[in-house]
Coordinates of C-alpha atoms in Angstrom, one line a residue:
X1 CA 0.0 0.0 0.0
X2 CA 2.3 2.3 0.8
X3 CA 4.5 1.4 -2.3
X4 CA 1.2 2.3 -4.7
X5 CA 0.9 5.7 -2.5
X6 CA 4.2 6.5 -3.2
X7 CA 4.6 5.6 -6.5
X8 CA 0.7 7.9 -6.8
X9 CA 2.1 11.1 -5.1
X10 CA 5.6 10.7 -7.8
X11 CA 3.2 10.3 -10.9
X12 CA 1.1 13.4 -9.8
X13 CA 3.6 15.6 -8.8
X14 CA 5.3 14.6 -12.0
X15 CA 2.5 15.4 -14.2
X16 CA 1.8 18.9 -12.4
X17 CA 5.0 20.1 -12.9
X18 CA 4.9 18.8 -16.6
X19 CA 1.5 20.5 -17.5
X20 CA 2.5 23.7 -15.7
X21 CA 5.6 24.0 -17.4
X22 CA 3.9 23.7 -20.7
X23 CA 1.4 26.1 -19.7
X24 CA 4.1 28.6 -18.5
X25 CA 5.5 27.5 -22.1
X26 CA 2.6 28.4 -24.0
X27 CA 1.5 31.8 -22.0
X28 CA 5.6 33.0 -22.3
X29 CA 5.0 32.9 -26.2
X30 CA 2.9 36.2 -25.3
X31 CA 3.7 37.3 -21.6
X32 CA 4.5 39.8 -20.5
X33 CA 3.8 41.9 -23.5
X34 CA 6.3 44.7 -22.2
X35 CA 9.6 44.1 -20.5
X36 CA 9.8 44.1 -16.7
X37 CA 12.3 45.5 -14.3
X38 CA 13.6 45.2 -11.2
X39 CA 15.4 48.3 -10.3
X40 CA 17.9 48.2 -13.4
X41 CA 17.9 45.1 -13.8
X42 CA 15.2 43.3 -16.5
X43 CA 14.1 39.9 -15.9
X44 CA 15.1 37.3 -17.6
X45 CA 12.0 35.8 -20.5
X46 CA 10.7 39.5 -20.6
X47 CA 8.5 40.1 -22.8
X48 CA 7.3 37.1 -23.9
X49 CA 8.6 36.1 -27.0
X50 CA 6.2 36.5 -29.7
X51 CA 6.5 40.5 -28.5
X52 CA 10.0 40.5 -28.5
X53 CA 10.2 39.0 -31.8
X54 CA 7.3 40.5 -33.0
X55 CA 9.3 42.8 -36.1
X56 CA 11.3 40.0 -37.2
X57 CA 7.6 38.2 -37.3
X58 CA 6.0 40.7 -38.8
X59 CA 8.7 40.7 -41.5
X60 CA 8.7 36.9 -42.1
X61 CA 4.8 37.4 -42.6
X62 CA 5.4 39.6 -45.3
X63 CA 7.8 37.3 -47.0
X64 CA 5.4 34.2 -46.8
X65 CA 3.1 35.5 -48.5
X66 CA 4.8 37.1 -51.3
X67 CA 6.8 34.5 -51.8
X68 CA 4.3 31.7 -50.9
X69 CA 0.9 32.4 -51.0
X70 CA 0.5 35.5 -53.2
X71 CA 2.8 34.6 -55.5
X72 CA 2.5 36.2 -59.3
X73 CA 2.0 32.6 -60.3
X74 CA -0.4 31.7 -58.4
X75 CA -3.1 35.1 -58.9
X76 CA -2.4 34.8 -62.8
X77 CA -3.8 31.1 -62.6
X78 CA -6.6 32.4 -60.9
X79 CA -7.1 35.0 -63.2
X80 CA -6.9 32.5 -66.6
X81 CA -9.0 30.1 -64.5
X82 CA -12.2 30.0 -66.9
X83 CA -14.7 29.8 -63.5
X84 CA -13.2 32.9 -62.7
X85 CA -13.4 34.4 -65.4
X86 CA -17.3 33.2 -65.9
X87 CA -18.1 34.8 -62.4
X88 CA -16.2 37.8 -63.0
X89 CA -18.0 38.2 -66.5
X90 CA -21.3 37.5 -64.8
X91 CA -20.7 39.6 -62.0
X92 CA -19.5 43.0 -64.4
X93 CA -23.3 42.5 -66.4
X94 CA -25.6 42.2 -64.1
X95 CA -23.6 45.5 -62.8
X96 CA -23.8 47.2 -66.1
X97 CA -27.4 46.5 -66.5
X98 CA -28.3 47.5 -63.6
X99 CA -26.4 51.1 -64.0
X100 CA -27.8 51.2 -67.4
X101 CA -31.2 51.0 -66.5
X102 CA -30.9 52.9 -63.8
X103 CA -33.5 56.1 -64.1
X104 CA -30.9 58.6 -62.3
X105 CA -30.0 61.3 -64.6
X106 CA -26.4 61.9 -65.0
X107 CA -26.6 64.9 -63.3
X108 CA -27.7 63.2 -60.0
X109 CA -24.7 60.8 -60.8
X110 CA -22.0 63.8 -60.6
X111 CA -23.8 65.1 -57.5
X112 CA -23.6 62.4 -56.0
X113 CA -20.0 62.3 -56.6
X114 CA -19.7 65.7 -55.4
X115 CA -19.7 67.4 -58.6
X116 CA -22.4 70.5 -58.8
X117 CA -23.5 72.5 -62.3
X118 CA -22.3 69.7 -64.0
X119 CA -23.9 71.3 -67.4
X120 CA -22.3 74.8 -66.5
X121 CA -18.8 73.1 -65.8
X122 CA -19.1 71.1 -68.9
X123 CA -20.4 74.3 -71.6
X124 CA -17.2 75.7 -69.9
X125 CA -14.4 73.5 -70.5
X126 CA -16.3 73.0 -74.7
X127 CA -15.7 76.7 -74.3
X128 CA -11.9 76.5 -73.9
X129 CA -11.7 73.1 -75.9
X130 CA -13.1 75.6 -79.1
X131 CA -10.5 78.1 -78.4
X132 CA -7.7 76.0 -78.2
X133 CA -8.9 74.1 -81.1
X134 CA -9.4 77.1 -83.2
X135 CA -5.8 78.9 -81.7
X136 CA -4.1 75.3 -82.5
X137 CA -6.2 75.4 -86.2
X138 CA -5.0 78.6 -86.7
X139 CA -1.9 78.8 -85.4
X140 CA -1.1 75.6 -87.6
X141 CA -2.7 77.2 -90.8
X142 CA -2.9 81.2 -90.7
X143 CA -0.3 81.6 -93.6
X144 CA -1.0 79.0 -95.4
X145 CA -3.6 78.5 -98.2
X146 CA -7.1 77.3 -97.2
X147 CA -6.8 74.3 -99.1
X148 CA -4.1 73.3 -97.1
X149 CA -6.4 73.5 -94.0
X150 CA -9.2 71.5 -95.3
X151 CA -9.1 68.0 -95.5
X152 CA -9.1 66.2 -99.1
X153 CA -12.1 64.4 -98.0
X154 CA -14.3 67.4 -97.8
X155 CA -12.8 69.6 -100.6
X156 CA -13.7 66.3 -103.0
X157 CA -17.3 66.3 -101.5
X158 CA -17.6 70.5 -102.0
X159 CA -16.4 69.8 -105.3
X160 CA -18.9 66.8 -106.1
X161 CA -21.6 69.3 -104.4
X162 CA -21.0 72.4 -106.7
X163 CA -23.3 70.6 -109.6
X164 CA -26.0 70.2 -107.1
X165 CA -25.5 73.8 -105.8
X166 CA -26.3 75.0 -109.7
X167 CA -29.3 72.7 -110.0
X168 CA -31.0 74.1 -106.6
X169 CA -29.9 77.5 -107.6
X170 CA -31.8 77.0 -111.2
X171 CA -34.5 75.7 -109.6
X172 CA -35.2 78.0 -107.0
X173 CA -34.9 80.6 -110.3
X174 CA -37.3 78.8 -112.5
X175 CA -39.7 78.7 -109.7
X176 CA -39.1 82.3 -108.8
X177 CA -39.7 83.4 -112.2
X178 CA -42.4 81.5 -112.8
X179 CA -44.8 83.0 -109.8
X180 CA -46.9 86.1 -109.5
X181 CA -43.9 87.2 -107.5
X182 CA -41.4 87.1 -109.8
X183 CA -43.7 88.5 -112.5
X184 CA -44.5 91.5 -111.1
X185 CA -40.7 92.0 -110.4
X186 CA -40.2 91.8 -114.1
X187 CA -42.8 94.2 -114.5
X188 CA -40.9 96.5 -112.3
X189 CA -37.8 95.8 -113.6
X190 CA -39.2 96.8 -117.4
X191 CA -40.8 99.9 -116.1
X192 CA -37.8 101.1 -114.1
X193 CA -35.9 100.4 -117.2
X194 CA -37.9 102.6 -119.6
X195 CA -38.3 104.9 -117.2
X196 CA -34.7 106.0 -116.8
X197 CA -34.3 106.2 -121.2
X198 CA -34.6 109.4 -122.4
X199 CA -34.6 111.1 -125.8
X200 CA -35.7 109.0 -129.1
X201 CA -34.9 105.7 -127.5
X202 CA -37.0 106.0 -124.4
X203 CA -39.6 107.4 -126.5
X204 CA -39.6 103.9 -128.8
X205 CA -40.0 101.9 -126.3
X206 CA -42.6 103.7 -124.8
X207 CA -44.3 103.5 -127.9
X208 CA -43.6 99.9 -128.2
X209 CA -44.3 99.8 -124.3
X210 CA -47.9 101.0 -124.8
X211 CA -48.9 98.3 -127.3
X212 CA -47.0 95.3 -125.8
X213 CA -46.6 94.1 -122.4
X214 CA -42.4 93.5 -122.2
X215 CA -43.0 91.5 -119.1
X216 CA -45.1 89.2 -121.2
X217 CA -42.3 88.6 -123.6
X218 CA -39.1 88.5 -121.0
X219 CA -40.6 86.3 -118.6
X220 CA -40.5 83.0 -121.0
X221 CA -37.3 84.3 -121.9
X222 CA -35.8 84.2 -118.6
X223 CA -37.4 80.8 -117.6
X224 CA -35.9 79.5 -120.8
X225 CA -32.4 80.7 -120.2
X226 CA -32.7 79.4 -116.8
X227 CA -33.3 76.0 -117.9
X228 CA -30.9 76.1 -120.9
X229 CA -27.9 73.4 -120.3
X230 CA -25.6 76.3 -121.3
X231 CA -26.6 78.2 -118.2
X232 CA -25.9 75.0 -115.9
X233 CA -22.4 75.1 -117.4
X234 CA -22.1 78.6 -117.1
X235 CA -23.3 79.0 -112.9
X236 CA -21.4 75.9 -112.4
X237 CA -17.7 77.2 -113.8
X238 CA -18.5 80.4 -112.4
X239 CA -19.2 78.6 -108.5
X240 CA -16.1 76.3 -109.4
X241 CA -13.6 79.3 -110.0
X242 CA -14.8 81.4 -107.2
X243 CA -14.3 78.4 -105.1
X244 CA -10.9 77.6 -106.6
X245 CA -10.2 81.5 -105.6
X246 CA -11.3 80.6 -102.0
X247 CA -9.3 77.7 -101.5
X248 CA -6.1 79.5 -102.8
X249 CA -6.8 82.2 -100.1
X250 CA -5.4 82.2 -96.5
X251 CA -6.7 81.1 -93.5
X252 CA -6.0 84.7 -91.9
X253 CA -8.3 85.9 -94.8
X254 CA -11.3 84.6 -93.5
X255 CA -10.2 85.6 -89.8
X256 CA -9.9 88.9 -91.0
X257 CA -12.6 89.2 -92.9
X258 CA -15.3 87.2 -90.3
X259 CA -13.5 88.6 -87.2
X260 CA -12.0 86.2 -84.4
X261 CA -14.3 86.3 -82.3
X262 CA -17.1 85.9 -84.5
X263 CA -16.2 82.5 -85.7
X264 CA -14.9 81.7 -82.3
X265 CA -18.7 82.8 -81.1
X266 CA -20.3 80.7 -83.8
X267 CA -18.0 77.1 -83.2
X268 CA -18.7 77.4 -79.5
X269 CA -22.5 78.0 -80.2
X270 CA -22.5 75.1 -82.6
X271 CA -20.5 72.8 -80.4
X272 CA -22.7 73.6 -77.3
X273 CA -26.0 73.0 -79.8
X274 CA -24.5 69.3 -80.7
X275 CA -23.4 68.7 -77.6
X276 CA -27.1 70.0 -75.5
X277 CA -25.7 69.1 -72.5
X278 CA -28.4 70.1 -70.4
X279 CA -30.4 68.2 -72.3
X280 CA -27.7 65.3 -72.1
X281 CA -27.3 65.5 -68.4
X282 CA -31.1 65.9 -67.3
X283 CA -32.1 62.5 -69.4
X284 CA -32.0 59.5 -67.0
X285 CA -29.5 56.9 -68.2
X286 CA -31.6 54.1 -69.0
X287 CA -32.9 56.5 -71.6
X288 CA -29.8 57.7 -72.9
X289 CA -28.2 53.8 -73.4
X290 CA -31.8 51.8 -74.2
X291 CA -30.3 51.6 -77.8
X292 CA -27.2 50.1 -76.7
X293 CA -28.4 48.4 -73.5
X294 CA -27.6 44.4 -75.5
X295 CA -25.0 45.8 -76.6
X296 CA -23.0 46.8 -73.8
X297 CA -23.9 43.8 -71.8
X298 CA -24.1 41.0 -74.0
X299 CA -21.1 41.9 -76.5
X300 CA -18.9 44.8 -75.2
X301 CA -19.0 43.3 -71.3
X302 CA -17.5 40.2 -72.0
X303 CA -14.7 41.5 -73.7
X304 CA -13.9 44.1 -71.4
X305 CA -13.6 41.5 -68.9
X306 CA -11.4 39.3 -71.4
X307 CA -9.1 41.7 -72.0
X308 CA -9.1 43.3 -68.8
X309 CA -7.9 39.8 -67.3
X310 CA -5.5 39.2 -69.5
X311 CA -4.1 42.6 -69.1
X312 CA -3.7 43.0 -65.4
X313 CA -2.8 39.4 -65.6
X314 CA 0.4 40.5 -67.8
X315 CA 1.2 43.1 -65.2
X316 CA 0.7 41.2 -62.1
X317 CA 4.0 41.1 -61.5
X318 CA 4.7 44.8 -62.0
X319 CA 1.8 45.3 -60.2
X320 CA 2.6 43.6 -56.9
X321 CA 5.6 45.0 -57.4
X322 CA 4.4 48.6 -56.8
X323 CA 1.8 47.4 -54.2
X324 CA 4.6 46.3 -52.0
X325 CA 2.5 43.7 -50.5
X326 CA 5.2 42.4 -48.3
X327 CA 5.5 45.6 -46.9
X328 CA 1.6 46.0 -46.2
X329 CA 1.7 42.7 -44.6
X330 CA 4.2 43.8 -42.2
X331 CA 3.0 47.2 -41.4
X332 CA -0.4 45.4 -40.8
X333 CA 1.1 42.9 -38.4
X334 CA 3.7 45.5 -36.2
X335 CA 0.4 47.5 -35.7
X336 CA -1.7 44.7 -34.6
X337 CA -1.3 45.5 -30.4
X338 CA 0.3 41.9 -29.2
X339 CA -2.9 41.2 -27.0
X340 CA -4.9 41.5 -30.2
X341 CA -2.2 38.8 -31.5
X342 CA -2.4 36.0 -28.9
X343 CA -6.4 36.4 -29.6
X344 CA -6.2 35.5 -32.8
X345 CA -3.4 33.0 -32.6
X346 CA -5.5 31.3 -29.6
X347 CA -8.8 31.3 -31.4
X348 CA -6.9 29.5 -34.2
X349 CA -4.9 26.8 -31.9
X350 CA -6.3 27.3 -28.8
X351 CA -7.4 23.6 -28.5
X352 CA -3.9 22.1 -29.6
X353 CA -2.4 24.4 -27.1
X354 CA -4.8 22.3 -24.6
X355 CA -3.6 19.5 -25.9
X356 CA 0.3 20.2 -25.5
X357 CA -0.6 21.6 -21.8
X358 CA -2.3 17.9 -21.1
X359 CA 0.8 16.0 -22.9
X360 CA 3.1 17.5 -20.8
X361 CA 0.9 16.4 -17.7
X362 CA 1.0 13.0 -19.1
X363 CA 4.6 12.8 -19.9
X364 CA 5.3 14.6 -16.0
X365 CA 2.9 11.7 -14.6
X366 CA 5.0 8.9 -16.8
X367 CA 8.0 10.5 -15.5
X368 CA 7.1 10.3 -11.8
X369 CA 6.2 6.8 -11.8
X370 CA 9.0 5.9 -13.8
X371 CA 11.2 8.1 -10.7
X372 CA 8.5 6.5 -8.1
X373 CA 9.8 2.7 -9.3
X374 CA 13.5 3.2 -9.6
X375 CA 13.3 5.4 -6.0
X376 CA 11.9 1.9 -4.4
X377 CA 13.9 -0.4 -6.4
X378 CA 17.0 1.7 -5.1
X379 CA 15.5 0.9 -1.6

């Protein structure tokens, strides 16, 4: 009896000193957080050693997952992974669509991102965008010969337009001549005319005058020299060489001669007319895109998200590069306080740590009878 009491007392002595040495183990890892003195003198184990360590920790975090976990490698596999890419796509449409149908006008978009008289700002900055268009034109072009300014394209189609020009202008004559209006402006024109002759001449075709209506006889005249193919031909050199005259012209010409700040005045009114951005920016959005809504989401979507990937996954290196993730990592951990650290570290292992605490009371107790049995034997 007394051999099994002894041998009982060694095993649990043993084992209490085994789990409380582990436990002591465990909580040193952490405690104290801040060193502790005696006088001068700083005790031995203080702090504990995760907090002593904790920038050399904080720096090896950093490095495990750069070089581990977020590795280039492994985010550009994610990126090519077609799941991925499938969610991403899916996620970036239903977000389209739902900001394309949304009824908010763009102007309650750019309030909303702190930006007020939105239409103001923006007829301001077409404003300057004329004016330096037109100082950059002009600039470019002020000695040189219009035709140098124009583009080919549009000297072709004024050229291709001159025969077109003729017909209208023919027309509009033929039609002219052919009403009451333009009649009676004959009329005029034939009295006026007689009126101002003096001497044996005027007094012929007053004679002639009184018997005959001239208006009568010039009117068909007129609407057939209008519609005479010779005339065409005529109008349309004549257009062609005063247009040929206009081309050959400088651009500081036409500055001169419409004033700066008249054709300035008249860009900026046309641009701010296209443009009707109070209009544009009091429409809701859903109005604005409900042409382009399937477009946008079922064609252009998809391949912004394509290329998108494959971009950024190009650069991911680069890209981490400039992040300086290690870096992030590290700054994050130092400025986690070290009580906030052993609560996450315990949350995480907290029932292995148990576990390590009742091995060590295990391997104490095994230890004490083991001591217990070799102290009798020794008896």
């Amino acid at each position: 009896m007394q051999i099994t009491i002894t041998i009982l007392l060694m095993a649990g002595i043993g084992a209490a000193i085994g789990g409380f040495t582990n436990y002591l183990a465990i909580k040193m890892l952490f405690k104290p957080y801040n060193p502790v003195f005696i006088g001068k003198w700083q005790l031995p184990f203080t702090p504990g050693l995760i907090p002593k360590r904790r920038g050399e920790l904080a720096d090896q975090m950093g490095k495990l997952v750069v070089n581990h976990l977020l590795t280039p490698a492994s985010i550009k596999q994610k990126f090519m992974n077609e799941k991925f890419r499938t969610e991403l796509t899916l996620l970036v449409q239903k977000q389209l669509s739902s900001f394309l149908t949304s009824e908010q006008t763009p102007e309650q978009l750019f309030e909303k991102m702190g930006i007020t008289n939105a239409v103001e700002k923006t007829e301001t900055q077409l404003d300057l965008l004329v004016e330096n268009k037109y100082e950059q034109f002009m600039g470019k072009y002020r000695d040189k010969p219009l035709r140098d300014a124009l583009p080919a394209e549009i000297i072709e189609k004024a050229n291709s337009k001159i025969p077109l020009i003729t017909l209208m202008i023919l027309q509009k004559g033929i039609s002219y001549f052919s009403s009451m209006d333009g009649y009676m402006r004959i009329q005029r024109m034939v009295d006026d005319f007689v009126r101002e002759r003096n001497g044996m001449f005027g007094n012929m075709l007053q004679m002639l005058a009184g018997n005959i209506n001239l208006a009568d006889k010039i009117q068909p005249e007129i609407i057939k020299f209008l519609k005479s193919e010779g005339t065409a031909d005529l109008i349309t050199t004549l257009i062609k060489n005063e247009w040929e005259k206009l081309l050959e012209r400088e651009a500081a010409f036409f500055e001169d001669q419409f004033e700066k700040e008249k054709l300035v005045g008249m860009a900026k009114r046309y641009v701010k007319k296209a443009v009707n951005a109070e209009k544009l920016y009091n429409t809701p959005v859903s109005e604005l895109t409900a042409k382009y809504h399937d477009t946008i989401v079922d064609d252009i979507a998809p391949k912004m998200v394509a290329f998108g990937v494959y971009e950024l996954s190009e650069k991911i290196e680069t890209l981490m590069e400039r992040l300086r993730i290690a870096d992030i990592v590290k700054e994050q951990v130092s400025g986690f306080s070290v009580a906030r650290l052993e609560e996450m570290v315990f949350s995480i292992i907290k029932s292995e740590l148990k576990m390590i605490t009742y091995l060590g009371a295990l391997l104490g107790g095994i230890i004490g009878i083991v001591q217990g049995i070799i102290a009798l034997l020794m008896n």
